[in-house]
PDB file of C-alpha atoms in Angstrom:
ATOM      1  CA  MET A 325      58.142 215.374 -91.738  1.00  0.00           C
ATOM      2  CA  SER A 326      55.032 214.551 -90.094  1.00  0.00           C
ATOM      3  CA  GLU A 327      51.173 215.918 -91.337  1.00  0.00           C
ATOM      4  CA  GLN A 328      50.212 219.104 -89.228  1.00  0.00           C
ATOM      5  CA  PRO A 329      47.187 217.699 -87.391  1.00  0.00           C
ATOM      6  CA  LEU A 330      43.715 218.887 -88.554  1.00  0.00           C
ATOM      7  CA  ARG A 331      42.343 222.005 -86.836  1.00  0.00           C
ATOM      8  CA  LEU A 332      39.285 222.058 -85.258  1.00  0.00           C
ATOM      9  CA  LEU A 333      36.570 224.462 -83.953  1.00  0.00           C
ATOM     10  CA  ILE A 334      33.702 223.434 -81.920  1.00  0.00           C
ATOM     11  CA  ALA A 335      30.300 225.153 -81.778  1.00  0.00           C
ATOM     12  CA  GLU A 336      27.808 223.936 -78.977  1.00  0.00           C
ATOM     13  CA  ASP A 337      25.599 226.082 -76.407  1.00  0.00           C
ATOM     14  CA  LEU A 338      25.714 223.355 -73.987  1.00  0.00           C
ATOM     15  CA  GLU A 339      28.886 223.572 -71.997  1.00  0.00           C
ATOM     16  CA  LEU A 340      29.183 220.050 -70.833  1.00  0.00           C
ATOM     17  CA  VAL A 341      28.279 218.761 -74.695  1.00  0.00           C
ATOM     18  CA  ALA A 342      30.893 221.271 -75.609  1.00  0.00           C
ATOM     19  CA  GLU A 343      33.487 219.560 -72.976  1.00  0.00           C
ATOM     20  CA  ALA A 344      32.677 216.078 -73.792  1.00  0.00           C
ATOM     21  CA  LEU A 345      33.354 216.748 -77.509  1.00  0.00           C
ATOM     22  CA  GLU A 346      36.729 218.882 -77.160  1.00  0.00           C
ATOM     23  CA  ALA A 347      37.350 215.766 -74.648  1.00  0.00           C
ATOM     24  CA  LEU A 348      36.997 213.380 -77.302  1.00  0.00           C
ATOM     25  CA  LEU A 349      38.736 214.807 -80.332  1.00  0.00           C
ATOM     26  CA  SER A 350      41.585 215.965 -78.295  1.00  0.00           C
ATOM     27  CA  THR A 351      42.319 212.372 -77.807  1.00  0.00           C
ATOM     28  CA  GLU A 352      42.791 211.741 -81.601  1.00  0.00           C
ATOM     29  CA  PRO A 353      46.420 212.547 -82.544  1.00  0.00           C
ATOM     30  CA  ALA A 354      45.317 213.730 -86.166  1.00  0.00           C
ATOM     31  CA  PHE A 355      43.429 216.432 -84.201  1.00  0.00           C
ATOM     32  CA  LEU A 356      43.862 219.832 -82.740  1.00  0.00           C
ATOM     33  CA  VAL A 357      40.610 221.559 -81.108  1.00  0.00           C
ATOM     34  CA  VAL A 358      41.694 225.498 -82.002  1.00  0.00           C
ATOM     35  CA  ALA A 359      38.513 227.337 -80.796  1.00  0.00           C
ATOM     36  CA  ARG A 360      34.785 226.624 -79.091  1.00  0.00           C
ATOM     37  CA  VAL A 361      32.204 228.593 -78.913  1.00  0.00           C
ATOM     38  CA  GLY A 362      28.728 228.558 -77.557  1.00  0.00           C
ATOM     39  CA  ARG A 363      26.463 230.827 -80.419  1.00  0.00           C
ATOM     40  CA  GLY A 364      25.615 230.664 -83.746  1.00  0.00           C
ATOM     41  CA  ASP A 365      26.450 234.157 -84.365  1.00  0.00           C
ATOM     42  CA  HIS A 366      30.440 233.625 -82.612  1.00  0.00           C
ATOM     43  CA  VAL A 367      31.019 230.981 -85.876  1.00  0.00           C
ATOM     44  CA  LEU A 368      32.244 233.099 -88.151  1.00  0.00           C
ATOM     45  CA  PRO A 369      33.992 235.558 -86.219  1.00  0.00           C
ATOM     46  CA  ALA A 370      35.694 232.242 -84.806  1.00  0.00           C
ATOM     47  CA  VAL A 371      36.505 230.737 -88.410  1.00  0.00           C
ATOM     48  CA  GLU A 372      37.813 234.350 -89.564  1.00  0.00           C
ATOM     49  CA  ARG A 373      40.339 234.354 -86.530  1.00  0.00           C
ATOM     50  CA  TYR A 374      41.447 230.469 -86.033  1.00  0.00           C
ATOM     51  CA  ARG A 375      41.157 229.182 -89.726  1.00  0.00           C
ATOM     52  CA  PRO A 376      40.102 225.663 -88.975  1.00  0.00           C
ATOM     53  CA  ASP A 377      39.847 222.969 -90.944  1.00  0.00           C
ATOM     54  CA  VAL A 378      36.768 221.920 -89.988  1.00  0.00           C
ATOM     55  CA  ALA A 379      33.789 222.948 -87.779  1.00  0.00           C
ATOM     56  CA  LEU A 380      31.595 221.222 -85.874  1.00  0.00           C
ATOM     57  CA  LEU A 381      28.470 223.056 -85.288  1.00  0.00           C
ATOM     58  CA  ASP A 382      25.293 222.165 -83.254  1.00  0.00           C
ATOM     59  CA  VAL A 383      22.272 223.028 -85.371  1.00  0.00           C
ATOM     60  CA  ASP A 384      20.328 224.723 -82.434  1.00  0.00           C
ATOM     61  CA  MET A 385      22.041 227.579 -80.988  1.00  0.00           C
ATOM     62  CA  PRO A 386      21.422 230.935 -79.616  1.00  0.00           C
ATOM     63  CA  GLY A 387      22.224 233.996 -81.804  1.00  0.00           C
ATOM     64  CA  ALA A 388      22.015 231.778 -85.594  1.00  0.00           C
ATOM     65  CA  THR A 389      20.953 228.219 -86.044  1.00  0.00           C
ATOM     66  CA  GLY A 390      23.921 226.087 -87.263  1.00  0.00           C
ATOM     67  CA  ILE A 391      22.730 225.672 -90.727  1.00  0.00           C
ATOM     68  CA  GLU A 392      22.649 229.847 -90.877  1.00  0.00           C
ATOM     69  CA  ALA A 393      26.268 229.701 -89.398  1.00  0.00           C
ATOM     70  CA  ALA A 394      27.085 227.252 -91.950  1.00  0.00           C
ATOM     71  CA  ARG A 395      25.830 228.720 -94.752  1.00  0.00           C
ATOM     72  CA  LEU A 396      28.298 231.679 -93.907  1.00  0.00           C
ATOM     73  CA  VAL A 397      31.212 229.729 -93.251  1.00  0.00           C
ATOM     74  CA  THR A 398      31.176 227.899 -96.279  1.00  0.00           C
ATOM     75  CA  ALA A 399      30.727 230.924 -98.519  1.00  0.00           C
ATOM     76  CA  GLY A 400      33.284 232.899 -97.014  1.00  0.00           C
ATOM     77  CA  TYR A 401      35.817 230.517 -95.972  1.00  0.00           C
ATOM     78  CA  PRO A 402      34.922 227.454 -98.765  1.00  0.00           C
ATOM     79  CA  ASP A 403      38.274 225.394 -97.527  1.00  0.00           C
ATOM     80  CA  CYS A 404      36.525 225.195 -94.135  1.00  0.00           C
ATOM     81  CA  LYS A 405      34.709 221.829 -94.045  1.00  0.00           C
ATOM     82  CA  VAL A 406      31.305 221.962 -91.974  1.00  0.00           C
ATOM     83  CA  ILE A 407      29.705 219.202 -89.812  1.00  0.00           C
ATOM     84  CA  LEU A 408      26.388 219.843 -88.427  1.00  0.00           C
ATOM     85  CA  LEU A 409      25.375 217.732 -85.331  1.00  0.00           C
ATOM     86  CA  THR A 410      21.692 217.655 -83.896  1.00  0.00           C
ATOM     87  CA  ALA A 411      19.946 215.797 -81.112  1.00  0.00           C
ATOM     88  CA  LEU A 412      16.468 215.866 -82.541  1.00  0.00           C
ATOM     89  CA  PRO A 413      17.021 214.439 -86.255  1.00  0.00           C
ATOM     90  CA  GLY A 414      14.381 216.001 -88.733  1.00  0.00           C
ATOM     91  CA  SER A 415      14.287 214.920 -92.971  1.00  0.00           C
ATOM     92  CA  GLY A 416      13.965 218.629 -93.689  1.00  0.00           C
ATOM     93  CA  HIS A 417      17.138 219.640 -92.103  1.00  0.00           C
ATOM     94  CA  VAL A 418      19.290 217.409 -94.119  1.00  0.00           C
ATOM     95  CA  HIS A 419      18.408 219.332 -97.526  1.00  0.00           C
ATOM     96  CA  ARG A 420      18.862 222.566 -95.663  1.00  0.00           C
ATOM     97  CA  ALA A 421      22.259 221.118 -94.045  1.00  0.00           C
ATOM     98  CA  LEU A 422      23.555 220.681 -98.077  1.00  0.00           C
ATOM     99  CA  THR A 423      21.893 223.996 -99.668  1.00  0.00           C
ATOM    100  CA  ALA A 424      23.857 225.814 -96.847  1.00  0.00           C
ATOM    101  CA  GLY A 425      27.148 224.121 -98.122  1.00  0.00           C
ATOM    102  CA  ALA A 426      27.382 221.273 -95.259  1.00  0.00           C
ATOM    103  CA  SER A 427      29.616 218.277 -96.043  1.00  0.00           C
ATOM    104  CA  GLY A 428      28.202 216.075 -92.973  1.00  0.00           C
ATOM    105  CA  TYR A 429      24.848 216.057 -91.147  1.00  0.00           C
ATOM    106  CA  LEU A 430      25.373 213.371 -87.968  1.00  0.00           C
ATOM    107  CA  VAL A 431      23.359 212.863 -85.165  1.00  0.00           C
ATOM    108  CA  LYS A 432      24.838 213.478 -81.234  1.00  0.00           C
ATOM    109  CA  ALA A 433      24.362 209.745 -80.385  1.00  0.00           C
ATOM    110  CA  THR A 434      27.078 208.730 -82.947  1.00  0.00           C
ATOM    111  CA  THR A 435      29.982 207.074 -81.560  1.00  0.00           C
ATOM    112  CA  GLY A 436      32.654 208.388 -80.861  1.00  0.00           C
ATOM    113  CA  ALA A 437      34.771 206.466 -83.463  1.00  0.00           C
ATOM    114  CA  ARG A 438      32.020 207.424 -86.043  1.00  0.00           C
ATOM    115  CA  LEU A 439      32.306 211.203 -85.399  1.00  0.00           C
ATOM    116  CA  ILE A 440      36.544 210.780 -85.879  1.00  0.00           C
ATOM    117  CA  ASP A 441      36.031 208.984 -89.158  1.00  0.00           C
ATOM    118  CA  ALA A 442      33.258 211.335 -90.404  1.00  0.00           C
ATOM    119  CA  ILE A 443      35.960 214.456 -89.699  1.00  0.00           C
ATOM    120  CA  LYS A 444      38.804 212.745 -91.435  1.00  0.00           C
ATOM    121  CA  ALA A 445      36.518 211.601 -94.647  1.00  0.00           C
ATOM    122  CA  VAL A 446      35.192 215.250 -94.535  1.00  0.00           C
ATOM    123  CA  ALA A 447      38.311 216.832 -94.307  1.00  0.00           C
ATOM    124  CA  ALA A 448      39.252 214.541 -97.391  1.00  0.00           C
ATOM    125  CA  GLY A 449      36.335 216.018 -99.457  1.00  0.00           C
ATOM    126  CA  THR A 450      33.810 213.541 -98.992  1.00  0.00           C
ATOM    127  CA  ILE A 451      30.133 214.298 -98.231  1.00  0.00           C
ATOM    128  CA  VAL A 452      29.331 211.939 -94.431  1.00  0.00           C
ATOM    129  CA  ILE A 453      25.306 212.078 -93.665  1.00  0.00           C
ATOM    130  CA  ASP A 454      23.771 209.872 -91.265  1.00  0.00           C
ATOM    131  CA  PRO A 455      22.339 207.120 -93.343  1.00  0.00           C
ATOM    132  CA  GLN A 456      18.902 207.264 -91.337  1.00  0.00           C
ATOM    133  CA  LEU A 457      18.867 210.700 -91.924  1.00  0.00           C
ATOM    134  CA  ALA A 458      19.581 210.525 -95.652  1.00  0.00           C
ATOM    135  CA  ALA A 459      16.538 207.556 -95.699  1.00  0.00           C
ATOM    136  CA  ASP A 460      14.065 209.752 -94.053  1.00  0.00           C
ATOM    137  CA  ALA A 461      15.164 213.224 -96.127  1.00  0.00           C
ATOM    138  CA  LEU A 462      14.350 210.623 -99.229  1.00  0.00           C
ATOM    139  CA  ARG A 463      11.056 209.371 -98.265  1.00  0.00           C
ATOM    140  CA  SER A 464       9.925 213.073 -96.598  1.00  0.00           C
ATOM    141  CA  GLY A 465      11.287 215.090 -99.788  1.00  0.00           C
ATOM    142  CA  PRO A 466      12.594 218.919 -99.229  1.00  0.00           C
ATOM    143  CA  ASN A 467      11.673 221.398 -96.937  1.00  0.00           C
ATOM    144  CA  ALA A 468       8.087 222.489 -98.436  1.00  0.00           C
ATOM    145  CA  LEU A 469       7.967 226.007 -96.731  1.00  0.00           C
ATOM    146  CA  SER A 470       9.234 228.701 -98.532  1.00  0.00           C
ATOM    147  CA  GLU A 471      12.102 230.822 -96.819  1.00  0.00           C
ATOM    148  CA  ARG A 472       9.352 233.750 -95.804  1.00  0.00           C
ATOM    149  CA  GLU A 473       7.075 230.843 -94.243  1.00  0.00           C
ATOM    150  CA  GLN A 474       9.816 229.582 -92.276  1.00  0.00           C
ATOM    151  CA  GLN A 475      10.481 233.142 -91.086  1.00  0.00           C
ATOM    152  CA  ILE A 476       6.861 233.605 -89.756  1.00  0.00           C
ATOM    153  CA  LEU A 477       6.667 230.456 -88.419  1.00  0.00           C
ATOM    154  CA  ARG A 478       9.669 231.175 -86.425  1.00  0.00           C
ATOM    155  CA  LEU A 479       8.130 234.219 -85.007  1.00  0.00           C
ATOM    156  CA  VAL A 480       5.051 232.367 -84.521  1.00  0.00           C
ATOM    157  CA  ASP A 481       6.924 229.886 -82.341  1.00  0.00           C
ATOM    158  CA  GLN A 482       8.902 233.162 -80.297  1.00  0.00           C
ATOM    159  CA  GLY A 483       5.230 233.938 -79.514  1.00  0.00           C
ATOM    160  CA  TYR A 484       4.475 236.882 -82.086  1.00  0.00           C
ATOM    161  CA  SER A 485       0.769 237.646 -82.578  1.00  0.00           C
ATOM    162  CA  THR A 486      -0.085 237.923 -86.402  1.00  0.00           C
ATOM    163  CA  ARG A 487      -0.137 241.784 -86.137  1.00  0.00           C
ATOM    164  CA  ALA A 488       3.212 241.613 -84.207  1.00  0.00           C
ATOM    165  CA  ILE A 489       4.848 239.808 -87.051  1.00  0.00           C
ATOM    166  CA  ALA A 490       3.102 242.021 -89.597  1.00  0.00           C
ATOM    167  CA  ALA A 491       4.954 244.893 -88.108  1.00  0.00           C
ATOM    168  CA  GLU A 492       8.125 242.884 -87.150  1.00  0.00           C
ATOM    169  CA  LEU A 493       8.627 242.164 -90.930  1.00  0.00           C
ATOM    170  CA  PHE A 494       6.690 245.222 -92.832  1.00  0.00           C
ATOM    171  CA  LEU A 495       3.485 243.187 -94.358  1.00  0.00           C
ATOM    172  CA  SER A 496      -0.123 243.502 -93.725  1.00  0.00           C
ATOM    173  CA  HIS A 497      -2.285 241.854 -91.548  1.00  0.00           C
ATOM    174  CA  GLY A 498      -3.935 240.214 -93.879  1.00  0.00           C
ATOM    175  CA  THR A 499      -0.892 238.925 -95.891  1.00  0.00           C
ATOM    176  CA  VAL A 500       0.483 237.325 -92.598  1.00  0.00           C
ATOM    177  CA  ARG A 501      -2.616 235.403 -92.293  1.00  0.00           C
ATOM    178  CA  ASN A 502      -2.365 233.850 -95.642  1.00  0.00           C
ATOM    179  CA  TYR A 503       0.782 233.068 -95.218  1.00  0.00           C
ATOM    180  CA  LEU A 504      -0.074 231.447 -92.054  1.00  0.00           C
ATOM    181  CA  SER A 505      -3.036 229.921 -93.904  1.00  0.00           C
ATOM    182  CA  THR A 506      -1.046 228.542 -96.347  1.00  0.00           C
ATOM    183  CA  VAL A 507       1.475 227.131 -93.861  1.00  0.00           C
ATOM    184  CA  MET A 508      -1.363 224.932 -91.792  1.00  0.00           C
ATOM    185  CA  THR A 509      -2.839 223.650 -95.227  1.00  0.00           C
ATOM    186  CA  LYS A 510       1.112 222.165 -96.325  1.00  0.00           C
ATOM    187  CA  LEU A 511       1.435 220.744 -92.513  1.00  0.00           C
ATOM    188  CA  ASP A 512      -1.950 219.768 -92.202  1.00  0.00           C
ATOM    189  CA  ALA A 513      -2.638 221.440 -89.079  1.00  0.00           C
ATOM    190  CA  ARG A 514      -5.556 223.047 -87.731  1.00  0.00           C
ATOM    191  CA  THR A 515      -3.872 225.611 -85.279  1.00  0.00           C
ATOM    192  CA  ARG A 516      -0.567 228.036 -85.560  1.00  0.00           C
ATOM    193  CA  VAL A 517       0.770 225.730 -82.601  1.00  0.00           C
ATOM    194  CA  GLU A 518       0.280 222.680 -84.156  1.00  0.00           C
ATOM    195  CA  ALA A 519       2.098 224.173 -87.374  1.00  0.00           C
ATOM    196  CA  VAL A 520       4.892 224.938 -85.449  1.00  0.00           C
ATOM    197  CA  ARG A 521       5.019 221.445 -84.009  1.00  0.00           C
ATOM    198  CA  ALA A 522       4.703 219.680 -87.012  1.00  0.00           C
ATOM    199  CA  ALA A 523       7.433 222.118 -88.366  1.00  0.00           C
ATOM    200  CA  HIS A 524       9.747 221.367 -85.784  1.00  0.00           C
ATOM    201  CA  ARG A 525       8.867 217.385 -86.172  1.00  0.00           C
ATOM    202  CA  ARG A 526       9.846 217.173 -89.755  1.00  0.00           C
ATOM    203  CA  GLY A 527      12.779 219.296 -89.994  1.00  0.00           C
ATOM    204  CA  TRP A 528      11.522 222.347 -91.291  1.00  0.00           C
ATOM    205  CA  LEU A 529      12.181 225.190 -88.699  1.00  0.00           C
TER     206      LEU A 529
END
């Protein structure tokens, strides 16, 4: 009796990319694409329903990031391996991805053959990280921003004022200003906008 194909879930908000991934992976006899979603907050319900062996998650999706979705999937369904895919590599994401329980982290510019090999390797229990991303992560070290600092900087990125951030997070105006001052120091940024750009560049958001 032949082995059952690996059941795959694809989470990608760009329809064209999602279709290309599904088309590529469907050519491999060892794979069966059982679900495709376009939002991060749709990943866990899809895993619950379709029980994939491997979930391929885009890092940047509406609803929830791929890393946030990976954390939920690996906590609730540890038998489902997660591979994160990114179009904009950043060293900080590697540490966050591994902390979230992901077994793979690859750039979308990888070849189809490498992606197929990575899926098979991850399903077999191996951790697969793009070599360049791994090297960048070793050079830069882990994310220097705390969870709260990242939360505040994400709100800045969404256009929130300091007072709006304070109201959103139930903090005082002065506390938010202190957080932002610390963040700008860590990122060697003169303004909040520069801090957001620097955090994105390093993969810390």
